[in-house]
Tab-separated table of N, CA and C in Angstrom:
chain	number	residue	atom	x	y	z
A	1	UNK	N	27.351	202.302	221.185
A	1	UNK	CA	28.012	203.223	222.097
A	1	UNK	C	29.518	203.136	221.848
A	2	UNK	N	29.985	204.311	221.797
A	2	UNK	CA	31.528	204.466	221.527
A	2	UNK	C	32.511	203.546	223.111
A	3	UNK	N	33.492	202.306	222.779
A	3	UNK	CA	34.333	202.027	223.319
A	3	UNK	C	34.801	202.957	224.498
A	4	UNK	N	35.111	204.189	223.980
A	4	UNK	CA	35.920	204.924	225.078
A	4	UNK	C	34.805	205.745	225.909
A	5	UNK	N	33.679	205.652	225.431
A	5	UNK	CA	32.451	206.096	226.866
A	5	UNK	C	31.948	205.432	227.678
A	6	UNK	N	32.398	204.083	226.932
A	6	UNK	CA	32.056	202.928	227.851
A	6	UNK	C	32.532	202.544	229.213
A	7	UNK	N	34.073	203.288	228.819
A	7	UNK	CA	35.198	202.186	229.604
A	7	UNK	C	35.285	203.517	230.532
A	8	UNK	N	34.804	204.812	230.129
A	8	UNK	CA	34.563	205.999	231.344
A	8	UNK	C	33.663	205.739	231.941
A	9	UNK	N	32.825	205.155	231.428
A	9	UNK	CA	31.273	205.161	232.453
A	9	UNK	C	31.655	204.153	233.474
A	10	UNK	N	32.301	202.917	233.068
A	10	UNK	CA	32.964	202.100	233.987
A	10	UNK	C	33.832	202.016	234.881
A	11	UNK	N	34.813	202.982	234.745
A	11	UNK	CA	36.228	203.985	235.585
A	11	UNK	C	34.871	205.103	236.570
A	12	UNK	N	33.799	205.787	236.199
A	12	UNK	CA	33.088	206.024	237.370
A	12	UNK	C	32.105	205.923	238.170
A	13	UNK	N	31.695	204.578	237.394
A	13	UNK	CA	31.032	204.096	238.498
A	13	UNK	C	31.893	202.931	239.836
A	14	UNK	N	33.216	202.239	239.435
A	14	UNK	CA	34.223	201.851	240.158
A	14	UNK	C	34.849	203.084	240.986
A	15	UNK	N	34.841	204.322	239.924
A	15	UNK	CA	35.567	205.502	241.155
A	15	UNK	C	34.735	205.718	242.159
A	16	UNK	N	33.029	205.752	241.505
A	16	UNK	CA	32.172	206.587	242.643
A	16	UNK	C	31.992	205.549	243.717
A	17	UNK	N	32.354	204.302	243.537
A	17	UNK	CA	32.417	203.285	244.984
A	17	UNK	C	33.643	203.240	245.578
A	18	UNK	N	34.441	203.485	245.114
A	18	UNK	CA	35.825	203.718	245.584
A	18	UNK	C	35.770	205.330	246.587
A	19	UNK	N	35.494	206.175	246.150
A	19	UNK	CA	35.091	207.068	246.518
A	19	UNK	C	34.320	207.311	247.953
A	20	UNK	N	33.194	206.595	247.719
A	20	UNK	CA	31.914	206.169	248.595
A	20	UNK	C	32.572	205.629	249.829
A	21	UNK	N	33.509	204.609	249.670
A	21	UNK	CA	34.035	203.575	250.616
A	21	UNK	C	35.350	204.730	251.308
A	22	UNK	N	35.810	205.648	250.549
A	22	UNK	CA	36.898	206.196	251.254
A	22	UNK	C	36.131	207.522	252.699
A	23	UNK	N	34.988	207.992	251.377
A	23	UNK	CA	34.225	208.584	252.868
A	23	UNK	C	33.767	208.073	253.985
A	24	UNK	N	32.998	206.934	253.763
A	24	UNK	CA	32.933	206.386	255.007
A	24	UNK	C	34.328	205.829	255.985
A	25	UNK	N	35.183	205.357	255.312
A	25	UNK	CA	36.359	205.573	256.169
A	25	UNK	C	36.733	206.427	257.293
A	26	UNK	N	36.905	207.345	256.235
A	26	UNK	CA	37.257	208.485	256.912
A	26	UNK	C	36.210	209.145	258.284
A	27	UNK	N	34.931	208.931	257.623
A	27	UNK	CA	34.752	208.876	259.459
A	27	UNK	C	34.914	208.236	260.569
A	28	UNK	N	35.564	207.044	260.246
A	28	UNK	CA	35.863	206.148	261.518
A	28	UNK	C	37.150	206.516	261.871
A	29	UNK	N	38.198	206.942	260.414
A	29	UNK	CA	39.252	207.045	260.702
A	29	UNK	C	39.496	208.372	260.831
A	30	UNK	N	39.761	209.011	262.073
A	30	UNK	CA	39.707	210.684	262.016
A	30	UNK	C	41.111	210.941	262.129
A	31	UNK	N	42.032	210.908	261.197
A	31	UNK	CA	43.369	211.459	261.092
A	31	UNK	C	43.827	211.910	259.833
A	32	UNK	N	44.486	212.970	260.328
A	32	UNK	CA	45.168	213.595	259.108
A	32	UNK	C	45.669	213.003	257.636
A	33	UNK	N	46.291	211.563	258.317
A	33	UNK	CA	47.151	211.264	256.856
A	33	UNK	C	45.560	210.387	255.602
A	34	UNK	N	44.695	210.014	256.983
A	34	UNK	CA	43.715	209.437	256.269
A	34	UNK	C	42.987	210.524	255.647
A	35	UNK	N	42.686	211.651	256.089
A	35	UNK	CA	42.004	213.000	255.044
A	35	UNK	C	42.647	212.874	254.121
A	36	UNK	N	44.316	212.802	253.912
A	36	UNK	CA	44.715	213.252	252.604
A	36	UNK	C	44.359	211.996	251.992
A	37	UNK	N	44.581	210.892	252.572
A	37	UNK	CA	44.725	209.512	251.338
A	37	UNK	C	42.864	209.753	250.661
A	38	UNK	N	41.738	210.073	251.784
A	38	UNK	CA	40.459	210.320	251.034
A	38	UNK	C	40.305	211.634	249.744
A	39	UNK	N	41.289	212.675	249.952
A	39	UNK	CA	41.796	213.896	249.792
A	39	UNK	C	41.613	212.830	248.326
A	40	UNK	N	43.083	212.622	248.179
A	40	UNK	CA	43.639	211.611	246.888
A	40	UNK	C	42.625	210.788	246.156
A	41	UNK	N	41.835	210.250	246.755
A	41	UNK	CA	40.602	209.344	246.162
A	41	UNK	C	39.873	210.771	245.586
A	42	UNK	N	39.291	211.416	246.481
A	42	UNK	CA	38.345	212.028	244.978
A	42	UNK	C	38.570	213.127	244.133
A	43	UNK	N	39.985	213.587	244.443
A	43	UNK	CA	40.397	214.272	243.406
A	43	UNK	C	40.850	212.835	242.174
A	44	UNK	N	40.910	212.257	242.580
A	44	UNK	CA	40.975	211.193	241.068
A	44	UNK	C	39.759	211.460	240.693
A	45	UNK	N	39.060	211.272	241.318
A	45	UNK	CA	37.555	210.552	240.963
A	45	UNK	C	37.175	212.047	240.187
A	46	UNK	N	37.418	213.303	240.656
A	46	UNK	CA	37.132	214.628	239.957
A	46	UNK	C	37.830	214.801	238.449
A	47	UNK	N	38.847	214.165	238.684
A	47	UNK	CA	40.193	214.063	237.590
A	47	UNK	C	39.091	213.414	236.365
A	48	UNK	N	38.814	211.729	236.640
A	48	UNK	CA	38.157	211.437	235.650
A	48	UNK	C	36.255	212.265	235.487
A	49	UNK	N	36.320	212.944	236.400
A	49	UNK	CA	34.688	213.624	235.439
A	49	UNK	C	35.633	214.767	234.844
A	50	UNK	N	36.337	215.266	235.081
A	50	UNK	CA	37.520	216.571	234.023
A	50	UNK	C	37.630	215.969	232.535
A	51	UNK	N	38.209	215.116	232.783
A	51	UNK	CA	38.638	213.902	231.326
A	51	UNK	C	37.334	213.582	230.697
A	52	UNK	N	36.739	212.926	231.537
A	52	UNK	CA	34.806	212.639	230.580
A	52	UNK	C	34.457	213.879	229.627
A	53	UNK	N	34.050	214.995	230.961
A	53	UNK	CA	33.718	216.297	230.306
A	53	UNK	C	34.476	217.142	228.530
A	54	UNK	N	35.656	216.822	228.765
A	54	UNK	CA	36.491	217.211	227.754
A	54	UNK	C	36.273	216.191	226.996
A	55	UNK	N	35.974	214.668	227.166
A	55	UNK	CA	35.920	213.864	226.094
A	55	UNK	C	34.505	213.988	225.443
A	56	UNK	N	33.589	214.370	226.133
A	56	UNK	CA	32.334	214.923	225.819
A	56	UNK	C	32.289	216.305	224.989
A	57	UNK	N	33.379	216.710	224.920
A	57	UNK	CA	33.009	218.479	224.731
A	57	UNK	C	32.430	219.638	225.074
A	58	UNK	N	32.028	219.256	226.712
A	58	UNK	CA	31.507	219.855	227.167
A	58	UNK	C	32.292	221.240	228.025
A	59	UNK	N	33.379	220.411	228.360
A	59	UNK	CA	34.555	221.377	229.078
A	59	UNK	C	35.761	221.197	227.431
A	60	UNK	N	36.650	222.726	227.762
A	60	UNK	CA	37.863	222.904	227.036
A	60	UNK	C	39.138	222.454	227.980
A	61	UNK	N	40.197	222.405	227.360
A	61	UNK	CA	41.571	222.507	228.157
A	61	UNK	C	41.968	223.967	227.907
A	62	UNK	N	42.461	224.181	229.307
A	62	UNK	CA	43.060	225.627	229.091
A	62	UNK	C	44.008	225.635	228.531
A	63	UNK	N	43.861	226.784	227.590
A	63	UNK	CA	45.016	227.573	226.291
A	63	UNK	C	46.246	228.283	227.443
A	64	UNK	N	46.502	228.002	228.476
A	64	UNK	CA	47.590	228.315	229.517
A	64	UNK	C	48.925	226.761	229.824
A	65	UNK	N	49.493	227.081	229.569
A	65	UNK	CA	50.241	225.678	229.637
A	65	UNK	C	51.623	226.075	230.677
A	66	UNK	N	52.180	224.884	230.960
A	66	UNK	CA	53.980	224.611	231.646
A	66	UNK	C	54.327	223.642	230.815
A	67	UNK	N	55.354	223.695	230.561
A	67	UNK	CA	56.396	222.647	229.790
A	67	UNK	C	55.453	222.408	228.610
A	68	UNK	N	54.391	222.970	227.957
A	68	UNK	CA	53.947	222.120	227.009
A	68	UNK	C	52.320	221.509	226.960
A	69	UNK	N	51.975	221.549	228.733
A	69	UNK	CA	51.154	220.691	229.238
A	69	UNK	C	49.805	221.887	229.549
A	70	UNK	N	49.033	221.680	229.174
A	70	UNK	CA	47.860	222.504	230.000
A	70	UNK	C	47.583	222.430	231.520
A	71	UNK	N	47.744	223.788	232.146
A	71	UNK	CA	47.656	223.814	233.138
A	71	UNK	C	46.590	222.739	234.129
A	72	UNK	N	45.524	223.220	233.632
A	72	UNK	CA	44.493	222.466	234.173
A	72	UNK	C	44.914	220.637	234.364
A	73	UNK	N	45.397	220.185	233.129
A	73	UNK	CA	45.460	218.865	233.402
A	73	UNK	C	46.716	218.556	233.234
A	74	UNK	N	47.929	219.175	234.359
A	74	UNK	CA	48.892	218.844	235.183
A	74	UNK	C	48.208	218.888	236.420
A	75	UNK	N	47.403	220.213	236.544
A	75	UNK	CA	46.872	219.805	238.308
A	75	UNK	C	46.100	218.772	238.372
A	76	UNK	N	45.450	218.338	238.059
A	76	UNK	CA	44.661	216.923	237.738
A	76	UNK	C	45.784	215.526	237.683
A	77	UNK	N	46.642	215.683	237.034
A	77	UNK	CA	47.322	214.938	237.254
A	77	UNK	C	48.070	215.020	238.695
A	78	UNK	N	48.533	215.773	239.123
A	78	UNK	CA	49.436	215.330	240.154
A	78	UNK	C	48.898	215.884	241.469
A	79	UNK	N	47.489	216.410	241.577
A	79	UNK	CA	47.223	216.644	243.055
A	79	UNK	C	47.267	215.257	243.718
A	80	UNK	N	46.082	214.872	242.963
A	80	UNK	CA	46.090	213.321	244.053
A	80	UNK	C	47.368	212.405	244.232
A	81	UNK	N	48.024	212.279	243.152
A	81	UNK	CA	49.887	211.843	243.912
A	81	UNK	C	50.438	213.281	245.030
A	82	UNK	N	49.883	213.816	245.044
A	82	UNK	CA	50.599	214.485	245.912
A	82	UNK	C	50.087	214.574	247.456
A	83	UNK	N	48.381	214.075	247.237
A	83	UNK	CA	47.692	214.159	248.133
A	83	UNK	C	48.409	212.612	249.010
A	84	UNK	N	48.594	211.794	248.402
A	84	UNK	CA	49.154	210.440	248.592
A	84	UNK	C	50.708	210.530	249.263
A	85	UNK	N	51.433	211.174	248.868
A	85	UNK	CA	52.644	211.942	249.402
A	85	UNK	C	52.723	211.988	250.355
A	86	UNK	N	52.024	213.265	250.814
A	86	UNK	CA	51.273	213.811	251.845
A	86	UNK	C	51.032	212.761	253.176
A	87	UNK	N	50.104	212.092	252.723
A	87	UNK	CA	49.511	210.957	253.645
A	87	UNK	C	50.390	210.233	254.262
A	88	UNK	N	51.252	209.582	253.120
A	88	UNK	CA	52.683	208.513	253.243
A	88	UNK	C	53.554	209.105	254.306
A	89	UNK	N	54.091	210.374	254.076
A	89	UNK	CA	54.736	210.687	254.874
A	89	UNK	C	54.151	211.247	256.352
A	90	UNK	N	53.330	211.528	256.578
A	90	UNK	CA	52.176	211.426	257.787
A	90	UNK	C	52.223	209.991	258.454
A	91	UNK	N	51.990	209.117	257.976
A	91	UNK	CA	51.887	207.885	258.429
A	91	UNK	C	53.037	206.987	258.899
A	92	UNK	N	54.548	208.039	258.017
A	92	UNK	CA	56.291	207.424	258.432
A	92	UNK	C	56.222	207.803	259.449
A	93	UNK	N	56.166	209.164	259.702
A	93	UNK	CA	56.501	209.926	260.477
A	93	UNK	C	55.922	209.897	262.106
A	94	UNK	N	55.054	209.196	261.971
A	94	UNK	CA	53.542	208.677	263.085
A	94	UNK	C	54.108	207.421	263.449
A	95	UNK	N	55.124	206.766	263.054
A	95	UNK	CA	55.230	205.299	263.333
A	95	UNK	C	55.577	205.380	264.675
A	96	UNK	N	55.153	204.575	265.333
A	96	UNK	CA	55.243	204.401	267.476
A	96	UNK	C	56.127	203.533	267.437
């Protein structure tokens, strides 16, 4: 088995418990900044089946780019930091 399918299969089965553990969170924890921080968990976790898929050949990168970068995987990259953002400042802003 190729090294780098390995070390994906391993990034999701750690994401899909990472994942797992943020949903159940989130139902105990019913607040906004916690949606986004779960928000942030599985758009990673979507991020790496995007990356698998393309490393598979199953999905393309879009021929649409910014600066250089394919669209598709800038949004992949920076939703979930942004979803995290989001949260952070929810949670300053909430301080009692």
């Amino acid at each position: 088995m190729d090294p780098k399918i390995l070390l994906f299969i391993i990034k999701l089965i750690a994401g899909g418990i990472v994942a797992f553990l943020a949903i159940l969170l989130m139902s105990k924890k019913r607040s906004l900044a916690w949606s986004f921080m779960v928000s942030g968990f599985l758009l990673s976790y979507a991020t790496l089946v995007y990356e698998l898929l393309i490393e598979l050949g199953v999905l393309t990168v879009t021929k649409y780019g910014l600066w250089g970068i394919p669209v598709s995987t800038l949004l992949c990259a920076s939703l979930p930091a942004l979803c995290y953002i989001i949260a952070f400042i929810i949670m300053l802003a909430k301080r009692d």
